[in-house]
Coordinates of C-alpha atoms and ligand atoms in Angstrom, one line a residue:
M1 CA -93.4 17.5 54.6
K2 CA -94.4 14.6 52.4
K3 CA -90.9 14.5 51.1
N4 CA -89.5 14.2 54.6
K5 CA -91.8 11.2 55.3
A6 CA -90.4 9.4 52.3
E7 CA -86.9 10.3 53.5
K8 CA -87.6 8.8 56.9
S9 CA -89.2 5.6 55.6
N10 CA -86.2 5.1 53.3
S11 CA -83.9 5.5 56.3
T12 CA -85.8 2.7 58.1
K13 CA -85.6 0.5 55.0
I14 CA -81.8 1.0 54.7
F15 CA -81.5 0.0 58.3
I16 CA -83.6 -3.1 57.7
G17 CA -81.4 -3.9 54.7
L18 CA -78.4 -3.7 56.9
I19 CA -79.8 -6.2 59.4
I20 CA -81.1 -8.6 56.8
G21 CA -77.8 -8.4 54.9
G22 CA -75.9 -9.3 58.1
I23 CA -78.2 -12.3 58.7
I24 CA -78.0 -13.6 55.1
G25 CA -74.2 -13.0 55.1
Y26 CA -73.8 -15.0 58.3
L27 CA -75.8 -17.9 56.7
F28 CA -73.6 -17.7 53.6
N29 CA -70.6 -17.8 55.9
I30 CA -71.6 -20.9 57.8
W31 CA -72.8 -22.5 54.5
G32 CA -69.1 -22.8 53.6
T33 CA -67.7 -22.5 50.1
N34 CA -69.4 -24.5 47.4
P35 CA -70.2 -23.8 43.7
I36 CA -73.8 -22.6 44.2
R37 CA -72.9 -20.3 47.1
D38 CA -69.8 -18.9 45.5
G39 CA -71.7 -18.4 42.2
L40 CA -74.5 -16.5 43.9
L41 CA -72.0 -14.3 45.7
K42 CA -69.9 -13.6 42.7
Y43 CA -72.5 -13.2 39.9
V44 CA -75.6 -12.0 41.7
I45 CA -75.0 -10.4 45.0
S46 CA -71.6 -8.8 44.7
P47 CA -72.3 -6.9 41.4
V48 CA -75.3 -5.2 43.1
G49 CA -73.0 -3.8 45.8
I50 CA -70.3 -2.9 43.3
A51 CA -72.8 -0.9 41.3
F52 CA -73.9 1.1 44.3
L53 CA -70.3 1.9 45.3
R54 CA -69.4 3.0 41.8
A55 CA -72.5 5.1 41.4
L56 CA -71.7 6.9 44.6
F57 CA -68.1 7.5 43.6
M58 CA -69.3 8.6 40.2
V59 CA -70.9 11.8 41.7
V60 CA -68.1 12.6 44.2
V61 CA -65.9 14.7 42.0
P62 CA -68.5 16.8 40.1
L63 CA -70.5 17.2 43.3
V64 CA -67.6 18.4 45.5
F65 CA -66.2 20.7 42.8
A66 CA -69.5 22.3 41.9
S67 CA -71.0 22.6 45.4
L68 CA -67.7 23.8 47.0
V69 CA -67.3 26.6 44.3
V70 CA -70.9 27.7 44.9
G71 CA -70.6 27.3 48.7
V72 CA -67.5 29.5 48.8
A73 CA -69.0 32.0 46.4
K74 CA -72.1 32.2 48.6
L75 CA -70.0 32.9 51.7
G76 CA -69.6 36.4 50.5
N77 CA -65.9 37.1 51.0
A78 CA -62.5 35.4 51.7
Q79 CA -62.6 36.4 55.4
N80 CA -65.7 34.3 55.9
V81 CA -64.1 31.3 54.2
G82 CA -61.1 31.7 56.6
R83 CA -63.3 32.0 59.6
L84 CA -65.3 28.9 58.8
G85 CA -62.2 27.0 57.9
G86 CA -60.6 28.0 61.2
R87 CA -63.6 26.9 63.3
L88 CA -63.9 23.7 61.5
I89 CA -60.3 22.7 61.8
S90 CA -60.4 23.5 65.6
F91 CA -63.5 21.3 65.9
Y92 CA -61.8 18.5 64.0
L93 CA -58.7 18.6 66.1
I94 CA -60.6 18.5 69.4
T95 CA -62.9 15.7 68.4
T96 CA -60.1 13.6 66.9
L97 CA -58.0 14.1 70.1
M98 CA -61.0 13.0 72.2
A99 CA -61.2 9.8 70.0
V100 CA -57.5 9.1 70.3
L101 CA -57.6 9.5 74.1
I102 CA -60.6 7.1 74.4
G103 CA -58.6 4.5 72.4
Q104 CA -55.5 5.1 74.4
L105 CA -57.4 4.7 77.7
F106 CA -59.0 1.4 76.6
I107 CA -55.9 -0.2 75.2
S108 CA -53.7 0.7 78.1
T109 CA -56.1 -0.6 80.7
I110 CA -57.4 -3.7 79.0
R111 CA -54.0 -4.6 77.5
P112 CA -55.3 -7.3 75.0
G113 CA -51.8 -7.8 73.6
D114 CA -50.2 -9.2 76.8
G115 CA -49.3 -12.9 77.1
V116 CA -49.1 -13.9 73.4
S117 CA -46.2 -16.5 73.1
A118 CA -43.4 -15.7 70.7
E119 CA -44.1 -18.8 68.7
V120 CA -47.7 -18.1 68.0
R121 CA -46.8 -14.5 67.2
D122 CA -44.0 -15.4 64.8
S123 CA -46.0 -18.1 63.0
S124 CA -48.9 -15.7 62.4
V125 CA -46.5 -13.1 61.1
A126 CA -44.7 -15.6 58.8
A127 CA -48.1 -16.8 57.4
M128 CA -48.8 -13.3 56.0
Q129 CA -45.3 -12.3 54.8
E130 CA -46.2 -11.6 51.2
Q131 CA -49.2 -9.4 52.0
V132 CA -47.2 -7.5 54.6
A133 CA -44.3 -6.9 52.3
S134 CA -46.5 -5.3 49.7
L135 CA -48.2 -3.1 52.3
Q136 CA -44.8 -2.0 53.6
A137 CA -43.8 -0.9 50.1
K138 CA -47.0 1.1 49.9
S139 CA -46.3 2.6 53.3
T140 CA -42.8 3.8 52.2
A141 CA -44.4 5.5 49.3
V142 CA -47.0 7.2 51.5
N143 CA -44.3 8.2 53.9
E144 CA -42.3 9.9 51.2
S145 CA -45.4 11.6 49.9
L146 CA -46.2 13.2 53.4
W147 CA -43.7 16.0 53.3
P148 CA -42.9 17.8 51.0
G149 CA -45.2 15.5 49.0
L150 CA -48.2 17.2 50.7
V151 CA -47.4 20.4 48.7
E152 CA -47.9 18.4 45.5
K153 CA -51.0 16.8 46.8
V154 CA -52.6 20.1 47.6
I155 CA -51.4 22.3 44.7
P156 CA -52.0 20.5 41.4
K157 CA -50.0 20.9 38.2
N158 CA -53.0 19.7 36.3
I159 CA -56.4 19.8 38.0
V160 CA -58.0 17.5 35.4
S161 CA -55.6 14.7 36.1
E162 CA -56.1 15.2 39.9
M163 CA -59.8 15.0 39.4
A164 CA -59.3 11.8 37.4
E165 CA -57.5 10.4 40.4
T166 CA -60.1 11.7 42.9
N167 CA -57.3 13.5 44.8
M168 CA -59.5 15.3 47.2
L169 CA -57.0 17.7 48.7
A170 CA -56.2 19.2 45.3
I171 CA -59.9 19.3 44.3
I172 CA -60.8 21.1 47.6
F173 CA -57.9 23.6 47.1
V174 CA -58.8 24.5 43.6
S175 CA -62.6 24.8 44.2
I176 CA -62.0 27.1 47.2
L177 CA -59.6 29.2 45.1
F178 CA -62.1 29.3 42.2
G179 CA -64.9 30.3 44.5
I180 CA -62.9 33.1 46.0
A181 CA -61.9 34.3 42.5
L182 CA -65.6 34.4 41.6
L183 CA -66.1 36.7 44.5
S184 CA -63.5 39.0 43.2
I185 CA -64.6 39.4 39.6
E186 CA -67.5 41.5 38.1
K187 CA -70.8 40.4 39.6
K188 CA -72.5 40.2 36.3
K189 CA -70.1 37.6 35.1
S190 CA -69.7 35.6 38.3
E191 CA -73.5 35.2 38.6
I192 CA -73.6 33.2 35.4
A193 CA -70.9 30.8 36.7
I194 CA -72.5 30.5 40.1
Q195 CA -75.8 29.6 38.6
F196 CA -74.2 27.1 36.3
F197 CA -72.3 25.3 39.2
D198 CA -75.4 25.5 41.4
A199 CA -77.4 23.6 38.8
I200 CA -74.7 20.9 38.6
S201 CA -74.6 20.6 42.3
D202 CA -78.4 20.3 42.6
S203 CA -78.4 17.7 39.8
C204 CA -75.8 15.7 41.6
I205 CA -77.8 15.8 44.8
T206 CA -80.8 14.6 42.9
I207 CA -78.8 11.7 41.5
V208 CA -77.7 10.8 45.0
G209 CA -81.4 10.8 46.0
W210 CA -82.1 8.2 43.3
I211 CA -79.1 6.1 44.3
M212 CA -80.2 6.2 47.9
K213 CA -83.6 4.9 46.9
L214 CA -81.9 1.7 45.9
A215 CA -79.7 1.7 49.0
P216 CA -81.7 -0.8 51.1
I217 CA -81.0 -3.5 48.6
C218 CA -77.5 -2.4 47.7
V219 CA -76.4 -2.0 51.3
A220 CA -77.7 -5.5 52.0
A221 CA -75.7 -6.9 49.1
L222 CA -72.5 -5.2 50.3
I223 CA -73.0 -6.5 53.8
I224 CA -73.8 -10.1 52.6
T225 CA -70.5 -10.1 50.6
A226 CA -68.5 -8.8 53.5
V227 CA -69.9 -11.0 56.2
A228 CA -69.9 -14.1 54.0
N229 CA -66.1 -13.7 53.7
F230 CA -65.3 -12.9 57.3
G231 CA -62.8 -15.4 58.9
L232 CA -64.3 -16.2 62.2
E233 CA -61.3 -18.1 63.7
V234 CA -59.3 -15.6 65.7
M235 CA -57.1 -16.1 68.7
K236 CA -58.2 -15.0 72.1
N237 CA -56.0 -11.9 72.2
V238 CA -57.2 -10.7 68.8
A239 CA -60.8 -11.2 69.9
L240 CA -60.1 -9.0 72.9
Y241 CA -58.4 -6.4 70.6
I242 CA -61.6 -6.3 68.4
F243 CA -63.6 -5.8 71.6
V244 CA -61.4 -2.9 72.6
V245 CA -61.6 -1.2 69.2
I246 CA -65.4 -1.6 69.0
A247 CA -65.8 -0.4 72.6
G248 CA -63.8 2.7 71.7
Y249 CA -65.9 3.3 68.6
L250 CA -69.1 3.0 70.5
T251 CA -67.9 5.3 73.3
H252 CA -66.9 8.0 70.9
F253 CA -70.0 7.5 68.7
F254 CA -72.6 7.5 71.5
I255 CA -70.9 9.6 74.3
S256 CA -68.7 12.1 72.6
Y257 CA -71.2 13.0 69.8
S258 CA -74.1 13.1 72.3
L259 CA -72.2 15.6 74.4
I260 CA -71.3 17.7 71.3
M261 CA -75.0 17.7 70.2
K262 CA -76.2 18.6 73.6
L263 CA -73.6 21.2 74.6
F264 CA -72.6 22.8 71.3
V265 CA -75.0 22.0 68.6
K266 CA -78.0 22.0 70.9
I267 CA -80.3 19.7 68.9
P268 CA -82.2 16.7 70.3
I269 CA -79.7 13.8 70.6
K270 CA -82.4 11.3 69.5
E271 CA -83.0 13.2 66.3
F272 CA -79.3 13.4 65.5
Y273 CA -78.9 9.6 65.7
K274 CA -82.2 9.0 63.9
R275 CA -81.5 11.3 61.0
I276 CA -77.9 10.2 60.4
L277 CA -79.0 6.6 59.7
P278 CA -78.5 6.8 55.9
I279 CA -75.0 8.1 56.4
V280 CA -74.2 5.4 59.0
A281 CA -75.5 2.6 56.8
T282 CA -73.7 3.8 53.7
A283 CA -70.4 4.2 55.6
F284 CA -70.8 0.8 57.3
S285 CA -71.5 -1.0 54.1
T286 CA -68.9 0.8 51.8
S287 CA -66.1 1.3 54.4
S288 CA -65.3 4.5 52.5
S289 CA -65.7 8.1 53.7
S290 CA -65.3 9.3 50.1
A291 CA -68.1 7.1 48.8
T292 CA -70.3 8.3 51.7
M293 CA -69.6 12.0 51.0
P294 CA -72.6 12.5 48.6
T295 CA -75.0 10.9 51.1
T296 CA -73.6 13.0 53.9
I297 CA -74.1 16.2 52.0
R298 CA -77.5 15.3 50.9
T299 CA -78.7 14.1 54.4
L300 CA -77.3 17.2 56.1
E301 CA -79.3 19.4 53.7
K302 CA -82.5 17.4 53.5
S303 CA -82.8 16.0 57.0
F304 CA -81.1 18.7 59.1
G305 CA -81.6 21.9 57.0
V306 CA -77.9 22.7 56.8
P307 CA -77.4 25.3 54.1
E308 CA -75.5 24.2 51.0
K309 CA -72.7 26.8 51.7
I310 CA -71.9 25.0 55.0
S311 CA -72.4 21.4 54.0
S312 CA -70.5 21.7 50.8
F313 CA -67.7 23.4 52.5
S314 CA -67.3 21.2 55.6
V315 CA -68.1 17.7 54.3
P316 CA -65.4 17.3 51.6
L317 CA -62.9 18.8 54.0
G318 CA -64.1 16.5 56.8
A319 CA -64.1 13.4 54.7
T320 CA -60.5 14.1 53.7
V321 CA -58.9 15.3 56.8
N322 CA -61.1 14.5 59.8
M323 CA -61.0 10.8 60.7
D324 CA -61.9 10.2 64.4
G325 CA -62.5 6.5 64.0
T326 CA -59.3 6.0 62.1
A327 CA -57.3 7.9 64.6
L328 CA -58.8 5.8 67.5
F329 CA -58.2 2.6 65.6
E330 CA -54.6 3.5 64.8
V331 CA -53.6 4.2 68.4
V332 CA -55.2 1.0 69.6
A333 CA -53.7 -1.1 66.8
A334 CA -50.2 0.3 67.2
L335 CA -50.2 -0.2 71.0
F336 CA -51.8 -3.7 70.7
I337 CA -48.9 -4.8 68.4
A338 CA -46.4 -3.1 70.7
Q339 CA -47.9 -5.1 73.6
I340 CA -47.6 -8.4 71.7
F341 CA -44.0 -7.7 70.8
G342 CA -43.2 -6.5 74.3
V343 CA -42.1 -3.1 73.0
D344 CA -42.5 -0.6 75.9
I345 CA -43.8 2.7 74.6
S346 CA -42.8 5.5 77.0
L347 CA -45.1 8.4 77.8
M348 CA -43.1 10.5 75.4
G349 CA -43.6 7.8 72.8
Q350 CA -47.3 7.8 73.4
F351 CA -47.4 11.6 72.9
T352 CA -45.5 11.2 69.7
L353 CA -48.0 8.5 68.6
V354 CA -50.9 10.8 69.3
A355 CA -49.3 13.7 67.4
L356 CA -48.4 11.4 64.5
V357 CA -51.9 10.0 64.2
L358 CA -53.4 13.5 64.3
L359 CA -51.2 14.8 61.6
T360 CA -51.1 11.8 59.3
S361 CA -54.8 11.3 59.3
I362 CA -54.8 14.1 56.6
G363 CA -52.9 11.6 54.4
V364 CA -55.4 8.7 54.9
A365 CA -57.4 8.1 51.8
G366 CA -61.2 7.7 52.5
V367 CA -61.3 4.2 51.0
P368 CA -61.4 0.7 52.5
G369 CA -58.1 0.0 54.4
G370 CA -56.9 3.5 53.6
S371 CA -55.2 3.9 57.0
I372 CA -53.2 0.7 56.9
P373 CA -50.1 2.1 55.1
I374 CA -50.1 5.1 57.4
L375 CA -50.4 2.9 60.4
I376 CA -47.4 0.9 59.3
S377 CA -45.3 4.0 58.9
A378 CA -46.4 5.4 62.3
M379 CA -45.5 2.0 63.9
A380 CA -42.1 2.0 62.3
S381 CA -41.3 5.5 63.5
L382 CA -42.0 4.3 67.1
G383 CA -39.9 1.2 66.9
I384 CA -42.9 -1.2 66.7
P385 CA -42.2 -4.0 64.2
P386 CA -44.3 -3.2 61.1
A387 CA -44.6 -6.9 60.2
G388 CA -46.8 -7.1 63.3
I389 CA -49.6 -5.7 61.2
A390 CA -50.1 -9.3 60.0
L391 CA -51.7 -10.1 63.3
I392 CA -54.6 -7.7 62.7
L393 CA -55.1 -7.7 58.9
G394 CA -57.4 -10.7 59.0
V395 CA -60.0 -8.9 61.1
D396 CA -59.6 -5.5 59.7
R397 CA -62.6 -5.5 57.3
L398 CA -65.0 -5.5 60.3
L399 CA -63.1 -2.8 62.1
D400 CA -62.8 -0.7 58.9
M401 CA -66.6 -0.7 58.7
G402 CA -66.9 0.6 62.2
R403 CA -64.2 3.3 61.9
T404 CA -65.7 4.6 58.7
V405 CA -69.0 5.1 60.5
V406 CA -67.2 7.0 63.3
N407 CA -65.3 9.1 60.6
V408 CA -68.4 10.2 58.7
T409 CA -70.4 10.8 61.9
G410 CA -67.6 13.2 62.9
D411 CA -68.0 15.0 59.5
A412 CA -71.7 15.3 60.0
A413 CA -71.2 16.6 63.6
G414 CA -68.7 19.2 62.2
A415 CA -71.1 20.5 59.7
L416 CA -73.9 20.7 62.3
Y417 CA -71.5 22.5 64.7
L418 CA -70.6 25.0 62.0
A419 CA -74.2 25.6 61.1
K420 CA -75.0 26.3 64.7
V421 CA -72.2 28.7 65.3
E422 CA -73.1 30.4 62.0
N423 CA -76.6 31.0 63.5
V424 CA -78.6 28.5 61.4
N425 CA -81.8 27.5 63.2
L426 CA -81.5 23.8 63.0
N427 CA -84.1 23.2 65.7
K428 CA -86.7 25.0 63.7
F429 CA -86.1 22.7 60.7
I430 CA -86.1 19.6 62.9
K431 CA -89.4 20.6 64.6
E432 CA -91.0 21.3 61.3
T433 CA -90.0 17.9 59.9
T434 CA -90.7 15.7 62.9
Ligands
LIG1 N1 -62.0 3.3 55.5 C1 -61.7 4.5 56.2 C2 -62.5 5.6 55.6 O1 -62.8 5.6 54.4 C3 -60.3 4.8 56.1 C4 -59.5 3.9 57.0 O2 -59.3 4.1 58.2 O3 -59.0 2.8 56.5 O4 -62.9 6.5 56.3

């Protein structure tokens, strides 16, 4: 009980860190560039944020591998793994589709891309030519790696080198396989391995707890650095585009997930939003689902009572393939640029876009700006000029923070849903810890 109080007060502190970071970042922004400000940012504030981000990344691979092996081994048999996987993927598909439809509804009714003159458009695109060219090259590489490249991404030739590259799909595949193998060998032998990995996973969660104690300050540092560098001059249409994207995020975040909590997970909506605060703050400040993964696993276990076998199974999978915020953003961004260039996307084209976004979100890396190369290739396949990405790149950092929050909230919601359908009494845990 005492432990949970500490958990709650740290949540509040992280939230306060977020707000204070935003205010200081804004002051730095209007202060304008000068040696003192730049030095403070570069040598004092930014290293604190970088340390936090690296520390979180540091635990991702051992935590995911160890906890997933144990999680799968604790599921008892391969059928259970298949059942859980099936339920989770259906949940992800439905929630991502909801997000995409919200984005599509908003962008098609508000139409922020209408009425931009060709001159303004072309000069903005020309100004960012170099950046766009390098992104386009990346996008071609991503495109080629989608199929049959996916096979190589999932089945590694060498698991150690995939771990060194944090290639989540390969790590997930091998851990699940390893867990199932442990279920198939002599119990006397497998017990030793399970205990070993269990200890590693618990130690990683303990390290995450220590890192999260520093989160209030580190989150503030990350936000100060991000906000201090925001460019605030954007043209009217782009401002309206930002509004559409954020309105979409908020709708999905507050309405879709409330509905899911009420109808399917059946836990108090207020408790859901209160308890996911550390996940939200970490995602918002790091713009990375992968970096947020350890916090998500820990919060689900400590604040919602989700068993390890469920959180360790669903969170790595979710952080890698389930990206509601990214999917919503991609649809809005692609259609916004289409509107600016006067490219009419037919109903069939819109369906194709939805399907593309759903499928390609598997290939989006959970890192800052991970979706941009995928977005470029989706635009190209629909006849939307990829160079148009230049119009939105300048404001993407802010939107990336928002979509990462939506992405990780979807992962947490998926784990809670799975816990509920697997008959875990979440309400009992919540009541006991309120
Ligand atoms: N930053 C996002 C994430 O990590 C990915 C993206 O949409 O760029 O979830």
